[in-house]
PDB file of C-alpha atoms in Angstrom:
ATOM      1  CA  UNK S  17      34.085  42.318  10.732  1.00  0.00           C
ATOM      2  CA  UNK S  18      35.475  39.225  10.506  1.00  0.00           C
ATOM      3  CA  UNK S  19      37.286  38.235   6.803  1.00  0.00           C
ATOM      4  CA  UNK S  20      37.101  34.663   5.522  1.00  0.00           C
ATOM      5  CA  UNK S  21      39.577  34.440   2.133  1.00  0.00           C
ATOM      6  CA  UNK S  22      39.666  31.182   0.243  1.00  0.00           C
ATOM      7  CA  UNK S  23      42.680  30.586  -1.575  1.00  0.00           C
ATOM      8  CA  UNK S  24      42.664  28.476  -4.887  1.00  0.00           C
ATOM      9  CA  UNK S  25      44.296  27.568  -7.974  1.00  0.00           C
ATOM     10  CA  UNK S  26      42.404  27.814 -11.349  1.00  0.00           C
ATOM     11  CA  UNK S  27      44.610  25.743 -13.315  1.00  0.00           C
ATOM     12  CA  UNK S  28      46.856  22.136 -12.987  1.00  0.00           C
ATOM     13  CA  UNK S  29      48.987  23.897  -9.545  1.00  0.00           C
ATOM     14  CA  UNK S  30      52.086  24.823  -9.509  1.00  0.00           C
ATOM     15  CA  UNK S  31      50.772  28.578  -9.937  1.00  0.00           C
ATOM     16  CA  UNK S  32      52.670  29.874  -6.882  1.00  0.00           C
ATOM     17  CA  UNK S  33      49.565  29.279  -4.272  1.00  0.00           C
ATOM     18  CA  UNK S  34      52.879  29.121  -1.413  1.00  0.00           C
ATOM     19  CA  UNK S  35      53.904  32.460  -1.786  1.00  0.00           C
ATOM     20  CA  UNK S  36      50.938  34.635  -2.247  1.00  0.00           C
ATOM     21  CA  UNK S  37      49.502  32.418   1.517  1.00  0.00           C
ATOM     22  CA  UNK S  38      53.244  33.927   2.487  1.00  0.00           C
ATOM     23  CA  UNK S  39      51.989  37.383   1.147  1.00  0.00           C
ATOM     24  CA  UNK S  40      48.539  37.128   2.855  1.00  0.00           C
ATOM     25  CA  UNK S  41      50.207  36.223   5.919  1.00  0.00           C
ATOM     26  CA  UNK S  42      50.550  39.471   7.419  1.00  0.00           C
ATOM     27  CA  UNK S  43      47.094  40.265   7.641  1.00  0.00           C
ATOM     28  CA  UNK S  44      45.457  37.144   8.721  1.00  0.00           C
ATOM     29  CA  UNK S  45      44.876  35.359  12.176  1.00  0.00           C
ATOM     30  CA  UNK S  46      44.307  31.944  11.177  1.00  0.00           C
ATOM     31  CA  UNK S  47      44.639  29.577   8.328  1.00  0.00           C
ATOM     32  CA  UNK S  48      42.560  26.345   7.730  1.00  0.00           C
ATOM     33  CA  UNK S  49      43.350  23.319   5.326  1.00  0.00           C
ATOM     34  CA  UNK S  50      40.209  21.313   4.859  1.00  0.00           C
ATOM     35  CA  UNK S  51      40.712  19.023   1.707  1.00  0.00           C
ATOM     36  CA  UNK S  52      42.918  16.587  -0.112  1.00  0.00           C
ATOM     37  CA  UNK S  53      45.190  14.581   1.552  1.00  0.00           C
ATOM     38  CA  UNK S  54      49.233  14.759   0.972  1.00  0.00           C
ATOM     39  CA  UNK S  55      49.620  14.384  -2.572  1.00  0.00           C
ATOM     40  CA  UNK S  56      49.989  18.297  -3.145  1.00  0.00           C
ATOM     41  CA  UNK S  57      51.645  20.869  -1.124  1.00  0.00           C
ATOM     42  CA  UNK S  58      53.291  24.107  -0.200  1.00  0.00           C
ATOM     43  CA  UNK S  59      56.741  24.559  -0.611  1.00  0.00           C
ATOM     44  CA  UNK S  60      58.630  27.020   1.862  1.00  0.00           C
ATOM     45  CA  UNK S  61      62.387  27.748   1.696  1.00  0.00           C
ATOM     46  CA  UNK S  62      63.511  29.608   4.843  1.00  0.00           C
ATOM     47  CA  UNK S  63      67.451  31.054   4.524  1.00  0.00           C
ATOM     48  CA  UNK S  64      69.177  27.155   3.705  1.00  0.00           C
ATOM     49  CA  UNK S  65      66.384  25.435   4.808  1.00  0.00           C
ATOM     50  CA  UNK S  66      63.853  23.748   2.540  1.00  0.00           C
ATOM     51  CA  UNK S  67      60.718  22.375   3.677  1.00  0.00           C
ATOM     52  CA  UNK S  68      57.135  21.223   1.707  1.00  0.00           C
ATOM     53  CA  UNK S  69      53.753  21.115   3.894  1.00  0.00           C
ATOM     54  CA  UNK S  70      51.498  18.794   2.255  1.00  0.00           C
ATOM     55  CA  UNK S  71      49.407  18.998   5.675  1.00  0.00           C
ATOM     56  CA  UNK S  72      49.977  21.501   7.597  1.00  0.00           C
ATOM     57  CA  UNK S  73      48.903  24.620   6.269  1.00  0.00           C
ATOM     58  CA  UNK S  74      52.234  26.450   4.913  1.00  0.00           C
ATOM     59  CA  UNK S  75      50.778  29.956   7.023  1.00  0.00           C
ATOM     60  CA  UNK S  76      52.015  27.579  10.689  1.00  0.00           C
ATOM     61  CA  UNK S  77      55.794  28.880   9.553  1.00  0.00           C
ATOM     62  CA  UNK S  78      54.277  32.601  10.750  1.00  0.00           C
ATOM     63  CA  UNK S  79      54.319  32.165  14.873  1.00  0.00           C
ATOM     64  CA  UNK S  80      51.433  34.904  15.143  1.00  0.00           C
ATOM     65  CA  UNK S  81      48.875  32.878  13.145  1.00  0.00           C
ATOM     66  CA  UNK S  82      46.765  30.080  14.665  1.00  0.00           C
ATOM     67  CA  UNK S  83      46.397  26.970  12.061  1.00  0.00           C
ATOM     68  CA  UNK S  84      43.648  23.679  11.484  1.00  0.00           C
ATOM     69  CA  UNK S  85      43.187  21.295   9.580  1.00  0.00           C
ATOM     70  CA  UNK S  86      39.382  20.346   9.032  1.00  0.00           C
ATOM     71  CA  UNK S  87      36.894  17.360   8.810  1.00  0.00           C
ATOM     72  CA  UNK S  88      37.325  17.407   4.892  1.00  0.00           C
ATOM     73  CA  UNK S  89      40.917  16.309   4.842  1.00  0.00           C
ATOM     74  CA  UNK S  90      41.869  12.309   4.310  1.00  0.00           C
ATOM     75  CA  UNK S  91      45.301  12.085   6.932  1.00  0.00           C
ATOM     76  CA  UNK S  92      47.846   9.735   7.184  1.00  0.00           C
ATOM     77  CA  UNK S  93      49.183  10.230  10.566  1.00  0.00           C
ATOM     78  CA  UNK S  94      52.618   8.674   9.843  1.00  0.00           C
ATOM     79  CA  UNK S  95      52.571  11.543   7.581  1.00  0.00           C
ATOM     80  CA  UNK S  96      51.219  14.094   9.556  1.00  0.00           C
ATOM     81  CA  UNK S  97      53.993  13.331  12.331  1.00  0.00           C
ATOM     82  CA  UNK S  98      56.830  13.211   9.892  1.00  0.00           C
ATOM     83  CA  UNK S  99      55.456  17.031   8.642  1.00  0.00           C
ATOM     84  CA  UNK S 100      55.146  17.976  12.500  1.00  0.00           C
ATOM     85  CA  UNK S 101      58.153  17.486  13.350  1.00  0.00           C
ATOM     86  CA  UNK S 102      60.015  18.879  10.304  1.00  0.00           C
ATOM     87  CA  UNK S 103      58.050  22.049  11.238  1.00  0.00           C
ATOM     88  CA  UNK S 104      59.145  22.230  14.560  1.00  0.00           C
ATOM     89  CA  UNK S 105      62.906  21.409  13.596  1.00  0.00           C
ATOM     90  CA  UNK S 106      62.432  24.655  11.371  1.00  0.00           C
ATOM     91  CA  UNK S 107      60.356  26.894  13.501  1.00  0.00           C
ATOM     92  CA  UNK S 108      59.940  25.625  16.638  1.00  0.00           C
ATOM     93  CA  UNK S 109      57.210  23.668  18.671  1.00  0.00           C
ATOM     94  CA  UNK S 110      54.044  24.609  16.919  1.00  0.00           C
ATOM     95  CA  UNK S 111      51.672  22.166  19.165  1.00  0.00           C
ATOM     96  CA  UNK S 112      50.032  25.524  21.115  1.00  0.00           C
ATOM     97  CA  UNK S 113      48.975  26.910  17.172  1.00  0.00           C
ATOM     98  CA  UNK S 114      47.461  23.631  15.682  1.00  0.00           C
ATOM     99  CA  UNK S 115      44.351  22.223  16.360  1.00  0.00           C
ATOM    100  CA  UNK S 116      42.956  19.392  13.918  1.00  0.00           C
ATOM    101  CA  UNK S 117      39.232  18.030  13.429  1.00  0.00           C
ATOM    102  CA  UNK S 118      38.141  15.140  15.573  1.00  0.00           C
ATOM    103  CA  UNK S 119      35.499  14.565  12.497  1.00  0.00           C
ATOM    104  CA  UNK S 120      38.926  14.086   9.285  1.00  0.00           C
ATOM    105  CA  UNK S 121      39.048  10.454   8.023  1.00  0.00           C
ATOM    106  CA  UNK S 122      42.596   8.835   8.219  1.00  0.00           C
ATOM    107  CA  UNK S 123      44.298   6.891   5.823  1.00  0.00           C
ATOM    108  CA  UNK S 124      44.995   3.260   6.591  1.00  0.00           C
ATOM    109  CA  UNK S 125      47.631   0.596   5.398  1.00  0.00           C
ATOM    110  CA  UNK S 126      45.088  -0.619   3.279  1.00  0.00           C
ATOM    111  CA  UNK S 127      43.921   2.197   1.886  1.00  0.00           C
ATOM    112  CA  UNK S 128      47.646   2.438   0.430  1.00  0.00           C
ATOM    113  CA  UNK S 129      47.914  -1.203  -0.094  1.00  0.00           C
ATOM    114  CA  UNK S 130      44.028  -1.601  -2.440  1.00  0.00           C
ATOM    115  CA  UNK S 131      45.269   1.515  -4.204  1.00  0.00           C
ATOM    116  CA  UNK S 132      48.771   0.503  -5.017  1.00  0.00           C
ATOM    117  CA  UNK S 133      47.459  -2.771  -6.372  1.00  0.00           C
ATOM    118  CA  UNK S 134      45.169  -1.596  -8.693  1.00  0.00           C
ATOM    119  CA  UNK S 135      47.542   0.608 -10.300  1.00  0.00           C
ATOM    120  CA  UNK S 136      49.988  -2.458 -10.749  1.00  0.00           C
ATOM    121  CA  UNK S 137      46.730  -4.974 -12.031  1.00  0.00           C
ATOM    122  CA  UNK S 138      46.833  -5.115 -15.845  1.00  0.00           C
ATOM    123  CA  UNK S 139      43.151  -5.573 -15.621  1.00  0.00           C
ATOM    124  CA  UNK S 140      42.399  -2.082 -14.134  1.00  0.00           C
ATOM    125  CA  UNK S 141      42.724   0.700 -15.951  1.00  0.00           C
ATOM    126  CA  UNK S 142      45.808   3.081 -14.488  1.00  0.00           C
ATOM    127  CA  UNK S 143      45.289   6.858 -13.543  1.00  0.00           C
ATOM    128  CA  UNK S 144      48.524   7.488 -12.165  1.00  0.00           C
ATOM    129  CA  UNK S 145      48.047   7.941  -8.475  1.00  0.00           C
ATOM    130  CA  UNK S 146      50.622   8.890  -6.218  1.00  0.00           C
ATOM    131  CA  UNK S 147      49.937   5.609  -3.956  1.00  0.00           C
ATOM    132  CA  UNK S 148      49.488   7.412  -0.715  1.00  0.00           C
ATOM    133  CA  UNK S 149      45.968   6.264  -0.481  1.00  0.00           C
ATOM    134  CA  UNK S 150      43.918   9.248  -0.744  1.00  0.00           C
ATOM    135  CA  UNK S 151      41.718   8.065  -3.253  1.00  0.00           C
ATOM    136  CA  UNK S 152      40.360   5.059  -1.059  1.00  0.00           C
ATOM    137  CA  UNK S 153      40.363   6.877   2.042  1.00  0.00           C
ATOM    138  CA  UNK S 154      37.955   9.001   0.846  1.00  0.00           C
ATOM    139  CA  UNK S 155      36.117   6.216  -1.232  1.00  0.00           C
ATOM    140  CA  UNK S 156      35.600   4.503   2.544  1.00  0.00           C
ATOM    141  CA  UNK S 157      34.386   8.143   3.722  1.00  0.00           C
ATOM    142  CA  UNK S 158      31.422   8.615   1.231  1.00  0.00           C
ATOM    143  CA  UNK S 159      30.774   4.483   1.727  1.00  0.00           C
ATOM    144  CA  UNK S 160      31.068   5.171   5.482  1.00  0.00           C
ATOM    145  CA  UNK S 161      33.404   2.504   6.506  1.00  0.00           C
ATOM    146  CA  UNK S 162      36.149   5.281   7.432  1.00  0.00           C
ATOM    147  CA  UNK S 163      38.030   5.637  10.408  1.00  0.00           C
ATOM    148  CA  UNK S 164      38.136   9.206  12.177  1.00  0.00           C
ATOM    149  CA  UNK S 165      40.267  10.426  14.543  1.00  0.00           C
ATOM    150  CA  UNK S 166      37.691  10.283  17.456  1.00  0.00           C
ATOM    151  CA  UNK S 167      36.934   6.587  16.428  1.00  0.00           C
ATOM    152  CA  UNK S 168      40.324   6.422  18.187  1.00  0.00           C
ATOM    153  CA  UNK S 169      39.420   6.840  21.214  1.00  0.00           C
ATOM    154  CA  UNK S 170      37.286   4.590  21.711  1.00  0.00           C
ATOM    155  CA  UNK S 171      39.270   0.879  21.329  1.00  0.00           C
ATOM    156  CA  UNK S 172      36.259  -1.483  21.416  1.00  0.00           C
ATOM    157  CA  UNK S 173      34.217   0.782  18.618  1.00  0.00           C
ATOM    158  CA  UNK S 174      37.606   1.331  16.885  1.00  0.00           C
ATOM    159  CA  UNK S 175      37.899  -2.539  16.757  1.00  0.00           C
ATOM    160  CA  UNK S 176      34.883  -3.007  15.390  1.00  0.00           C
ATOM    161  CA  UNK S 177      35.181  -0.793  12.616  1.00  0.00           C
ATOM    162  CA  UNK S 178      38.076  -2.026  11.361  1.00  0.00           C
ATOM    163  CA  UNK S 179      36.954  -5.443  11.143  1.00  0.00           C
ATOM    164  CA  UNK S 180      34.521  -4.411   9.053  1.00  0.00           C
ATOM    165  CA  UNK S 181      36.838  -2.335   6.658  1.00  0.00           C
ATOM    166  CA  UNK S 182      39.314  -4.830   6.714  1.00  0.00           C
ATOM    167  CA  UNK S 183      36.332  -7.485   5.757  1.00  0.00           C
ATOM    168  CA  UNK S 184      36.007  -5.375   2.840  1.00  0.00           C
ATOM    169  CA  UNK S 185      39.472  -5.375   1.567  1.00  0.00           C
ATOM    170  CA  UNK S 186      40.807  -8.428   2.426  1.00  0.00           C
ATOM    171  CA  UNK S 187      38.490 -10.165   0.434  1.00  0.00           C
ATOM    172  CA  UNK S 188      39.762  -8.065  -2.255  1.00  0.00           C
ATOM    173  CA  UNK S 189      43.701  -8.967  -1.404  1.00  0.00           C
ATOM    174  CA  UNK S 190      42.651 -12.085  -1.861  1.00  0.00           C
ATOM    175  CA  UNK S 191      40.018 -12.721  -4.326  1.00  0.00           C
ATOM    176  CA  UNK S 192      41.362 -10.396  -6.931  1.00  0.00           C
ATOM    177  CA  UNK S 193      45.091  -9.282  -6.281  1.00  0.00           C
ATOM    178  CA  UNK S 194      46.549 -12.708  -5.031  1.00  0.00           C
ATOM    179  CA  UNK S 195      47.888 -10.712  -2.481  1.00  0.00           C
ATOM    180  CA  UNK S 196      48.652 -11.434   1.525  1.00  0.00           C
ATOM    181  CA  UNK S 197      45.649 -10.220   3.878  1.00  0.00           C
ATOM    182  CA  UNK S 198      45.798  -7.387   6.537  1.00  0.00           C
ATOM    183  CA  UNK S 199      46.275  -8.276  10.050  1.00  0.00           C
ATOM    184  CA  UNK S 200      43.712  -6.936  11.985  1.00  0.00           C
ATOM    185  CA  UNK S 201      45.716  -6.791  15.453  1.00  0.00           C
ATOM    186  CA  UNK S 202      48.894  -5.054  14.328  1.00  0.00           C
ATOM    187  CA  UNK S 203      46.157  -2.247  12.833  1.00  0.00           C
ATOM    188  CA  UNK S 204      44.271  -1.815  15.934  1.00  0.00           C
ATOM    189  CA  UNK S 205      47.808  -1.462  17.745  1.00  0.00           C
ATOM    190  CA  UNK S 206      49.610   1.196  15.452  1.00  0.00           C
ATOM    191  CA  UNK S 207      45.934   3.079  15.527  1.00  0.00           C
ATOM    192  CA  UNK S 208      45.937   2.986  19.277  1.00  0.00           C
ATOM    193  CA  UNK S 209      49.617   3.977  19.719  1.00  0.00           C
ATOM    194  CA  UNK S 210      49.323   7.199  17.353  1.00  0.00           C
ATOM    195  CA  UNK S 211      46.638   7.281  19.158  1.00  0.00           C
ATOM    196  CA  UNK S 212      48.209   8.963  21.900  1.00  0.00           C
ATOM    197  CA  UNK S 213      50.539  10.892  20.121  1.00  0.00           C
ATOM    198  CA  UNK S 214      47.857  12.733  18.503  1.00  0.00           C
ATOM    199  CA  UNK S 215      45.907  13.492  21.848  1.00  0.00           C
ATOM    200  CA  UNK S 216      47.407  17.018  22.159  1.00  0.00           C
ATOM    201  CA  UNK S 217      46.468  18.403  19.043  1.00  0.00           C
ATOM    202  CA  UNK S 218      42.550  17.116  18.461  1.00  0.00           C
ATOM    203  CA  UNK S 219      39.949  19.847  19.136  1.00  0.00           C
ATOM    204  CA  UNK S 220      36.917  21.542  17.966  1.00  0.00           C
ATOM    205  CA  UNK S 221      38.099  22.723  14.877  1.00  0.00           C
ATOM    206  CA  UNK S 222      34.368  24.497  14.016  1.00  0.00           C
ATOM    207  CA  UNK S 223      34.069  26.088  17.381  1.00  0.00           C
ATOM    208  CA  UNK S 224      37.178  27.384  17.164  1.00  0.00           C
ATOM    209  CA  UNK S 225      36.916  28.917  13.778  1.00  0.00           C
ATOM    210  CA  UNK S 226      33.301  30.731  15.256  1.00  0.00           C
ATOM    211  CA  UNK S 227      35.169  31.962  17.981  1.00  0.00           C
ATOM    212  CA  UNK S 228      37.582  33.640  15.783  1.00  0.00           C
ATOM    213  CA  UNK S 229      34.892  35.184  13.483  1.00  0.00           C
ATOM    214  CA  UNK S 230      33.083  36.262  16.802  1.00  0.00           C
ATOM    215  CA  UNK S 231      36.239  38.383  17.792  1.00  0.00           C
ATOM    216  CA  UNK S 232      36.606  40.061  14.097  1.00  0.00           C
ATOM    217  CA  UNK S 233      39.613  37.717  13.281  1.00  0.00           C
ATOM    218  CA  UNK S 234      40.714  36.914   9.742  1.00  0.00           C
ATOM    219  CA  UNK S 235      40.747  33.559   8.105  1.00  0.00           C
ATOM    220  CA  UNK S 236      42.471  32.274   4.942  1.00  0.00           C
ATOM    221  CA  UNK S 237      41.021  28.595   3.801  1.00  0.00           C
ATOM    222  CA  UNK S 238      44.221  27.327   1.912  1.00  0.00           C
ATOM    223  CA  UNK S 239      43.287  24.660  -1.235  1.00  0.00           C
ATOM    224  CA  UNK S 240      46.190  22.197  -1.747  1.00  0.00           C
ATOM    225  CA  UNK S 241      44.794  20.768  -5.173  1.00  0.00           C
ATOM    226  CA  UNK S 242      43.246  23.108  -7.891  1.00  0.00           C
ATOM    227  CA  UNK S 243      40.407  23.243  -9.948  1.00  0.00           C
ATOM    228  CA  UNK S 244      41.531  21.723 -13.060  1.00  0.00           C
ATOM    229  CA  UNK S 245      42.623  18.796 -11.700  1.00  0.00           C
ATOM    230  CA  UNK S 246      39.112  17.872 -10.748  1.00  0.00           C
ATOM    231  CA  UNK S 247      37.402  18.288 -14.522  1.00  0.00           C
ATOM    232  CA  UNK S 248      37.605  15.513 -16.668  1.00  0.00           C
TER     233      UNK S 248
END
């Protein structure tokens, strides 16, 4: 039977999550991040070599294990790229072992841009962000202006939808920040140019997990943030 083992931290972080998915490593198949964005991650040092996975899950550095990331993760895929190709530097191409969601939101300039500004406003109250974004990007997911990866694919539809997201914030750049306005071509080209880059990697990411249950595989789900951080 197959085993499914979630992996969390009950405090702030910082509690050592890395090494016990190192630990678990040797008896799993597959591991799957599916929240948060990259704000929080894993830190692996391998002989000299240092490297932090605030995407990828940290279990990719094993060769034998196949790794996701999941509809429920906010990406930046400047990010993602920079991450994917620090990995392979390390441990080789790892393109044939990840697979990511069609379904995850991704983070846009002006997701960084809104959330930047209101940390710097003196008329909003400050929470101390990190300023990648992640906030917003999910803000646009539950208000359903968000982009997802398969919105990609599709340029006209793609277009559209960030006309009507940058509708949204522009007036804000504007209105409330004083602040220059988004340019809605140079979006739609950097989309459609990672665009292609990304191609290789986007799959079923559910499927794939039920076929791995189906053949008695093991799964780890690997948090990034932990529970404290979420209670007020």
């Amino acid at each position: 039977m197959s085993k499914c083992i979630s992996l969390l931290g009950l405090q702030w972080g910082d509690e050592g999550k890395g090494k016990l998915v190192d630990f678990l490593s040797k008896d799993i198949d597959a591991a799957v991040r599916y929240q948060g964005g990259h704000n929080a991650g894993h830190t692996l040092i391998v002989g000299k070599d240092k490297i932090i996975f605030h995407l990828l899950p940290s279990a990719i550095y094993h060769k034998n294990i196949k790794c996701f990331i999941g509809r429920g993760v906010v990406v930046s895929l400047e990010a993602l790229f920079q991450e994917i190709k620090e990995a392979s530097n390390l441990i080789g191409d790892v393109k044939e072992r990840l697979i990511i969601s069609s379904a995850f939101s991704l983070i846009q300039s002006y997701h960084i841009k809104i959330e930047q500004l209101r940390e710097m406003s003196k008329s909003q109250v400050t929470i101390g962000t990190t300023g990648k974004g992640i906030g917003p990007a999910y803000e646009d997911r539950v208000g359903r202006r968000s982009i997802r990866v398969v919105d990609l694919y599709s340029p006209s539809l793609l277009e559209d939808k960030l006309k009507e997201a940058l509708s949204f914030y522009n007036f804000q750049f504007k209105n409330y920040f004083n602040s220059d306005e988004e340019d809605l071509s140079n979006l739609l080209d950097r989309n459609l140019e990672l665009a292609e880059d990304l191609r290789p990697y986007v799959g079923n990411v559910i499927q794939e997990l039920r076929k791995l249950q189906d053949n008695n595989k093991n799964i780890l789900f690997d948090l990034k943030n932990d529970m404290l951080i979420f209670t007020p």
